PDB file of N, CA, C and O in Angstrom, chain B, residues numbered from 101:
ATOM      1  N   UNK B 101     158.001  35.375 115.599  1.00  0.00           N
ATOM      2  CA  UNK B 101     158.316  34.704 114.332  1.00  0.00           C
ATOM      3  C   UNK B 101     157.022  34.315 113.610  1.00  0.00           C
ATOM      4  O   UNK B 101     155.999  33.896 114.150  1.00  0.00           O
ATOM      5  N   UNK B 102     157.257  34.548 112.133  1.00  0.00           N
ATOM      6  CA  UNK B 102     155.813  33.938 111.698  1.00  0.00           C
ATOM      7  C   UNK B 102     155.720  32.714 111.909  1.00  0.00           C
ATOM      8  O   UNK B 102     154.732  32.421 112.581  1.00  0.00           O
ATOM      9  N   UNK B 103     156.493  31.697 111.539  1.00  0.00           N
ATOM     10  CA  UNK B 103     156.434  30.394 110.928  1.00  0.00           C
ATOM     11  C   UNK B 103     155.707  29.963 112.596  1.00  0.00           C
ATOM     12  O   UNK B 103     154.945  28.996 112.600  1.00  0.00           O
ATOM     13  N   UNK B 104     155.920  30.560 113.694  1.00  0.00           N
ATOM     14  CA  UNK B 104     155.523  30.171 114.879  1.00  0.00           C
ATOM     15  C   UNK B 104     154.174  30.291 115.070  1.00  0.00           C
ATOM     16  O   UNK B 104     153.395  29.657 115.781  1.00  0.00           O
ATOM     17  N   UNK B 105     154.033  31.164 114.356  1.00  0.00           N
ATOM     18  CA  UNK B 105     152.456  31.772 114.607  1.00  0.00           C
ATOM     19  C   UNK B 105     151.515  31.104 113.832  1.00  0.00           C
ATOM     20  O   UNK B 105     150.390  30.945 114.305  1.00  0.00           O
ATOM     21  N   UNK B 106     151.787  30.677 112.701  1.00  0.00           N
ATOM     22  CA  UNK B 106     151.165  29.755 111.799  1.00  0.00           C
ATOM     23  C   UNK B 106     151.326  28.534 112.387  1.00  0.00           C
ATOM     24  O   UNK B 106     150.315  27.832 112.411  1.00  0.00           O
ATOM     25  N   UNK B 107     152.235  28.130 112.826  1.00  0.00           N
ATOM     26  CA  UNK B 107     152.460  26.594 113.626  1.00  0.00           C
ATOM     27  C   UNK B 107     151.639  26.773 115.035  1.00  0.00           C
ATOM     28  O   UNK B 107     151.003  25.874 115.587  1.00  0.00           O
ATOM     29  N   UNK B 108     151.756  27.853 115.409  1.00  0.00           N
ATOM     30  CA  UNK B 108     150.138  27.958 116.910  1.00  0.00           C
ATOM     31  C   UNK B 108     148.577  27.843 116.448  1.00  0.00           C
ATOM     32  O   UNK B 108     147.693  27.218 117.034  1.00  0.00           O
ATOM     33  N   UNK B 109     148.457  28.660 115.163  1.00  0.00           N
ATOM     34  CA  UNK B 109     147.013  28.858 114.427  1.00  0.00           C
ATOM     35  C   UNK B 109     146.988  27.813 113.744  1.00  0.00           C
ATOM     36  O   UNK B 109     145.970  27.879 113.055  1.00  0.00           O
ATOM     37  N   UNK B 110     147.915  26.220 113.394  1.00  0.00           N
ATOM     38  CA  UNK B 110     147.642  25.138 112.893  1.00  0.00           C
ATOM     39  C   UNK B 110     147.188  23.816 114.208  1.00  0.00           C
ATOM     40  O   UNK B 110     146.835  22.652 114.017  1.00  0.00           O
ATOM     41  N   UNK B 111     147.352  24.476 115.348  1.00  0.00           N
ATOM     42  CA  UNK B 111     147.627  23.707 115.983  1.00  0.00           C
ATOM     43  C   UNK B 111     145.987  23.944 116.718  1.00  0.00           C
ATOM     44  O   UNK B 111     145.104  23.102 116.885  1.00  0.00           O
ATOM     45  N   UNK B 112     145.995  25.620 117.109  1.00  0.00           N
ATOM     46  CA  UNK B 112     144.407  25.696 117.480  1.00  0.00           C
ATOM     47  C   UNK B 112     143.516  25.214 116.804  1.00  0.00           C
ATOM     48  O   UNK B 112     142.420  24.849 117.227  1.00  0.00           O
ATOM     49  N   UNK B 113     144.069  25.148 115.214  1.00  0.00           N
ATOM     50  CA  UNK B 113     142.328  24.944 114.530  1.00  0.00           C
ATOM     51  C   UNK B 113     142.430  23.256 114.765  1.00  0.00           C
ATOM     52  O   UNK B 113     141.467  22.655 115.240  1.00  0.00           O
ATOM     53  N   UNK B 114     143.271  22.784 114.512  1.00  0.00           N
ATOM     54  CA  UNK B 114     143.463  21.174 115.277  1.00  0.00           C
ATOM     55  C   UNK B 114     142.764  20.884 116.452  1.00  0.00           C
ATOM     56  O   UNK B 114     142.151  19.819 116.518  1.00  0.00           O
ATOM     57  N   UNK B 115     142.761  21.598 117.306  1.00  0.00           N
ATOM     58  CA  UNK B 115     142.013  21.081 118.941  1.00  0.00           C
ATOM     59  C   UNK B 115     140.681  21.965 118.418  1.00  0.00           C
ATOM     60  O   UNK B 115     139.903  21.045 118.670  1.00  0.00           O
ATOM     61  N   UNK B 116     140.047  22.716 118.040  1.00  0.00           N
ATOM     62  CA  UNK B 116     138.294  23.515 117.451  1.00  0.00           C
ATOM     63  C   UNK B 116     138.133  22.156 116.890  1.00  0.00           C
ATOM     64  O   UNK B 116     137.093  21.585 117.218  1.00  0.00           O
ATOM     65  N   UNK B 117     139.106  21.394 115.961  1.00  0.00           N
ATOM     66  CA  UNK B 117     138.327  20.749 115.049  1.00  0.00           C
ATOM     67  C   UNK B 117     138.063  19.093 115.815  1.00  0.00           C
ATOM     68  O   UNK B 117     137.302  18.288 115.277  1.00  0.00           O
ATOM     69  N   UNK B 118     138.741  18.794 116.999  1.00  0.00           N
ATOM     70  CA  UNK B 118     138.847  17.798 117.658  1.00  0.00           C
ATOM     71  C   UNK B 118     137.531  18.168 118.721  1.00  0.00           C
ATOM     72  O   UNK B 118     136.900  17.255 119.254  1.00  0.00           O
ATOM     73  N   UNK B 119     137.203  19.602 118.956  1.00  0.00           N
ATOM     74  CA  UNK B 119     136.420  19.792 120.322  1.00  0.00           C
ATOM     75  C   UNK B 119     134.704  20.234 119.155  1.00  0.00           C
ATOM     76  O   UNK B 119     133.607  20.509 119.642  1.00  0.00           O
ATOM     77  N   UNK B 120     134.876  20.195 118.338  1.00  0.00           N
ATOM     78  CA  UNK B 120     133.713  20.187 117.583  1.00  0.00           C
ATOM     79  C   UNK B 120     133.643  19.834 116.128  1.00  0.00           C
ATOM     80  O   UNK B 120     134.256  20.322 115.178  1.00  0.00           O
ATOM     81  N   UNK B 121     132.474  18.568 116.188  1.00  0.00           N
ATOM     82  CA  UNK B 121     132.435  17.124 115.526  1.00  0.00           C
ATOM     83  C   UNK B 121     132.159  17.993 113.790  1.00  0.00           C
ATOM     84  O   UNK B 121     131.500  19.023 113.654  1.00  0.00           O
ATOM     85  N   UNK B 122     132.778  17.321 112.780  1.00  0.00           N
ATOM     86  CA  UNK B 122     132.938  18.004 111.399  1.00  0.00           C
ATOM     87  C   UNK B 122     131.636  18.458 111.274  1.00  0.00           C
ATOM     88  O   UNK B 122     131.266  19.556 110.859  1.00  0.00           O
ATOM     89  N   UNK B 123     130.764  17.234 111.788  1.00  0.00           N
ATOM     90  CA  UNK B 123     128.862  17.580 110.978  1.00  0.00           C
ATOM     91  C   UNK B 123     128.560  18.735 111.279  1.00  0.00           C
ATOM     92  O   UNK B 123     128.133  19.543 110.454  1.00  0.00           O
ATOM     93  N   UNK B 124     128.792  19.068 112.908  1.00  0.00           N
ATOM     94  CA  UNK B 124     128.331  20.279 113.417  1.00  0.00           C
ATOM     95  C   UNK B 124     129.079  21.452 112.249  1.00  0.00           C
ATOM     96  O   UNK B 124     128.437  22.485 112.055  1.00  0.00           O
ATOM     97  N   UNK B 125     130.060  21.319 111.697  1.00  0.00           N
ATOM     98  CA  UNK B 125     130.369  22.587 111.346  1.00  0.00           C
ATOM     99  C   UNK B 125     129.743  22.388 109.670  1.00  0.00           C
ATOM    100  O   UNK B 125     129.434  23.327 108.937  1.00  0.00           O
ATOM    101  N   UNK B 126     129.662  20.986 109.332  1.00  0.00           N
ATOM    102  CA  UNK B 126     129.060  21.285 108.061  1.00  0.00           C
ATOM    103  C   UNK B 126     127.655  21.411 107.787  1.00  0.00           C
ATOM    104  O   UNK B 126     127.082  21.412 106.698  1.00  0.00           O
ATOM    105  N   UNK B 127     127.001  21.560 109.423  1.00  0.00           N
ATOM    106  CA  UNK B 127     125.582  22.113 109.828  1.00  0.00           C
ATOM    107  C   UNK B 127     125.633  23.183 109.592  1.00  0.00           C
ATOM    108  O   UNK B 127     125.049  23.522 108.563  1.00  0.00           O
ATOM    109  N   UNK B 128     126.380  24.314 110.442  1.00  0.00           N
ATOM    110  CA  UNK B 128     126.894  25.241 110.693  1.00  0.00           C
ATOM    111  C   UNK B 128     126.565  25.997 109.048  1.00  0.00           C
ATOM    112  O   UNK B 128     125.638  26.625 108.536  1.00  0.00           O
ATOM    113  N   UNK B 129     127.541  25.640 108.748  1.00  0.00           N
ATOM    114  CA  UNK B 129     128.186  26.432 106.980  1.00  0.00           C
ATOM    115  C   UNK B 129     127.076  26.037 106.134  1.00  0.00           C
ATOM    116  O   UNK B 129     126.690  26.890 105.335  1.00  0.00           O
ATOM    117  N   UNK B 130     126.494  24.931 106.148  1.00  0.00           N
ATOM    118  CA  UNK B 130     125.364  24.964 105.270  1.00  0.00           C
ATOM    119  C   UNK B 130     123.835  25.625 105.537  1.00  0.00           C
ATOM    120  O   UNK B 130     122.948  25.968 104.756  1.00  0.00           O
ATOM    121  N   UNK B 131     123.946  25.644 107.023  1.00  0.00           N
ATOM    122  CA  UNK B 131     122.694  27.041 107.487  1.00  0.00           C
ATOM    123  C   UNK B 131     122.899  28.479 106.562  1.00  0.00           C
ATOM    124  O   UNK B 131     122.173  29.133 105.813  1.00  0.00           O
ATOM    125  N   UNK B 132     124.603  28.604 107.154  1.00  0.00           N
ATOM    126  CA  UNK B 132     124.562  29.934 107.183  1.00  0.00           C
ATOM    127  C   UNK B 132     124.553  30.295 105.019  1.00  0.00           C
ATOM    128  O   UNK B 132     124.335  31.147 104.157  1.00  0.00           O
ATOM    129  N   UNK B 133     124.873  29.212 105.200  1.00  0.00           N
ATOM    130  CA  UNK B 133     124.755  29.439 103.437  1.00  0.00           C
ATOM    131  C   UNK B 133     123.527  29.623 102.833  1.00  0.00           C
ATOM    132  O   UNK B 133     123.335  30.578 102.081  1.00  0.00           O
ATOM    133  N   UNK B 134     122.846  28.968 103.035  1.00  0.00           N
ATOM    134  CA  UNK B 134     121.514  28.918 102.800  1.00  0.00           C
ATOM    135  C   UNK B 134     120.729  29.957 103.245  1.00  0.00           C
ATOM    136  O   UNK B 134     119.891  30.393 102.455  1.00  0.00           O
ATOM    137  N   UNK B 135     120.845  30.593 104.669  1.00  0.00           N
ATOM    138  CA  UNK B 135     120.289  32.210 104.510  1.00  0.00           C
ATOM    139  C   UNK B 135     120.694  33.518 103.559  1.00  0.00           C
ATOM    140  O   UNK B 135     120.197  34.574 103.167  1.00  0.00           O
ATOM    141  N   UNK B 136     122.110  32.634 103.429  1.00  0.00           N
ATOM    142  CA  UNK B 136     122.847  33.721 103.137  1.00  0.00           C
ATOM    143  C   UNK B 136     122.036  34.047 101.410  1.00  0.00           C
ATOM    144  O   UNK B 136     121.537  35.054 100.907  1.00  0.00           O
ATOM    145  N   UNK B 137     122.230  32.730 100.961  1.00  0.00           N
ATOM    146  CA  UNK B 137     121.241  32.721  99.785  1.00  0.00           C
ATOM    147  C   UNK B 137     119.816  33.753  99.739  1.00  0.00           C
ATOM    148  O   UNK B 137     119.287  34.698  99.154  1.00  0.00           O
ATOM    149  N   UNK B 138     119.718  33.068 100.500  1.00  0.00           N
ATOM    150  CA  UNK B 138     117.878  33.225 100.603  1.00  0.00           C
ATOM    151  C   UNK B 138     117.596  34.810 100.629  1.00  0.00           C
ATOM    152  O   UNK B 138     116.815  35.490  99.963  1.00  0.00           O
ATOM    153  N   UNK B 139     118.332  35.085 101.440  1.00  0.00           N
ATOM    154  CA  UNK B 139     118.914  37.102 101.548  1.00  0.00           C
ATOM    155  C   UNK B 139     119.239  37.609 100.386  1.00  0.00           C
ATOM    156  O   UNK B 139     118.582  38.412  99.723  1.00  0.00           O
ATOM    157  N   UNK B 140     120.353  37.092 100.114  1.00  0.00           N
ATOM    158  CA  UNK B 140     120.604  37.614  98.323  1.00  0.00           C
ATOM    159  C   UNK B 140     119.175  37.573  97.632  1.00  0.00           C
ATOM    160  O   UNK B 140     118.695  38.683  97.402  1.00  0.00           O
ATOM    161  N   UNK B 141     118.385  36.417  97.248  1.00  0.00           N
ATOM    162  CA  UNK B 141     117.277  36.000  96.527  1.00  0.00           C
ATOM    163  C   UNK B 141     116.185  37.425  96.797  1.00  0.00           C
ATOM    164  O   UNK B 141     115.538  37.944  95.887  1.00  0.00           O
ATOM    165  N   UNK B 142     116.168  37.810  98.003  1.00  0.00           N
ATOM    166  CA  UNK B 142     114.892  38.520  98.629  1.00  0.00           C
ATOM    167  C   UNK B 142     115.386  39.886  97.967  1.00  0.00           C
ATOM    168  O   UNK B 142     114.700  40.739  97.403  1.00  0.00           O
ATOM    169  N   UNK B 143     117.274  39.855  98.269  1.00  0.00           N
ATOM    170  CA  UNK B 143     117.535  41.426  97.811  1.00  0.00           C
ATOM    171  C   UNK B 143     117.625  41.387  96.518  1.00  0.00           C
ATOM    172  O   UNK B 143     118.141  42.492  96.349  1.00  0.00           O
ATOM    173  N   UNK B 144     117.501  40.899  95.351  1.00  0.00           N
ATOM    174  CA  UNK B 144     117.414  41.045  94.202  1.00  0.00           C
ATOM    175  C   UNK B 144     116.261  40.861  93.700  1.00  0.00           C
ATOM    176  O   UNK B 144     115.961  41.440  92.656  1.00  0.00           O
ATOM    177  N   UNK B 145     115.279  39.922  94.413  1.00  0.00           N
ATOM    178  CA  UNK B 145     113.590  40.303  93.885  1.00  0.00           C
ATOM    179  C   UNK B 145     113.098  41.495  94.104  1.00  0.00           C
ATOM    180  O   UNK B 145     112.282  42.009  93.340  1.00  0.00           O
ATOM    181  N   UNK B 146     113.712  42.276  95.574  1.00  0.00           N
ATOM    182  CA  UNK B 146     113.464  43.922  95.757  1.00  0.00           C
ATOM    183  C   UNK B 146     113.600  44.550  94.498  1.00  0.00           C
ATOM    184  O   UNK B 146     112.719  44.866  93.698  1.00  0.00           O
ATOM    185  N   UNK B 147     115.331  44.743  94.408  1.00  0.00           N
ATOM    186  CA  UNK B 147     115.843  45.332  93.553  1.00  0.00           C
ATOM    187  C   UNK B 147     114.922  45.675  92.142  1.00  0.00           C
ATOM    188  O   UNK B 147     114.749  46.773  91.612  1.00  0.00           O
ATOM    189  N   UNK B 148     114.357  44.235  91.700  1.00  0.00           N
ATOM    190  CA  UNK B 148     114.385  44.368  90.507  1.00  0.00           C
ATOM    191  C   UNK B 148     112.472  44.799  90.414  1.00  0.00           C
ATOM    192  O   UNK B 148     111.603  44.339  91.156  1.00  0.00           O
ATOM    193  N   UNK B 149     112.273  45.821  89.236  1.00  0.00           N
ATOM    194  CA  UNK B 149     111.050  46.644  89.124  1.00  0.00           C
ATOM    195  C   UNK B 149     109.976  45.687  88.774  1.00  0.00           C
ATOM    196  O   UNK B 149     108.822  46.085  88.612  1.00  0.00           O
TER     197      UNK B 149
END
């Protein structure tokens, strides 16, 4: 059933989000953002002549 499966995948991200503290993940997402940037930045100073 879906509605089950969404009610299991509401329930896992519930115990991820209980077994690791919010900061860590808004560590997490703001690293990866910030390379992610920084990559774009490098590939468009290439890019451009």
């Amino acid at each position: 059933n879906v509605s089950v499966k969404i009610l299991w995948l509401k329930m896992k991200t519930a115990l991820l989000l209980r077994i690791f503290p919010v900061k860590v993940c808004y560590l997490l997402i703001r690293t990866v953002t910030f390379y992610y940037k920084d990559s774009l930045n490098t590939g468009f100073k290439r890019c451009r002549p």
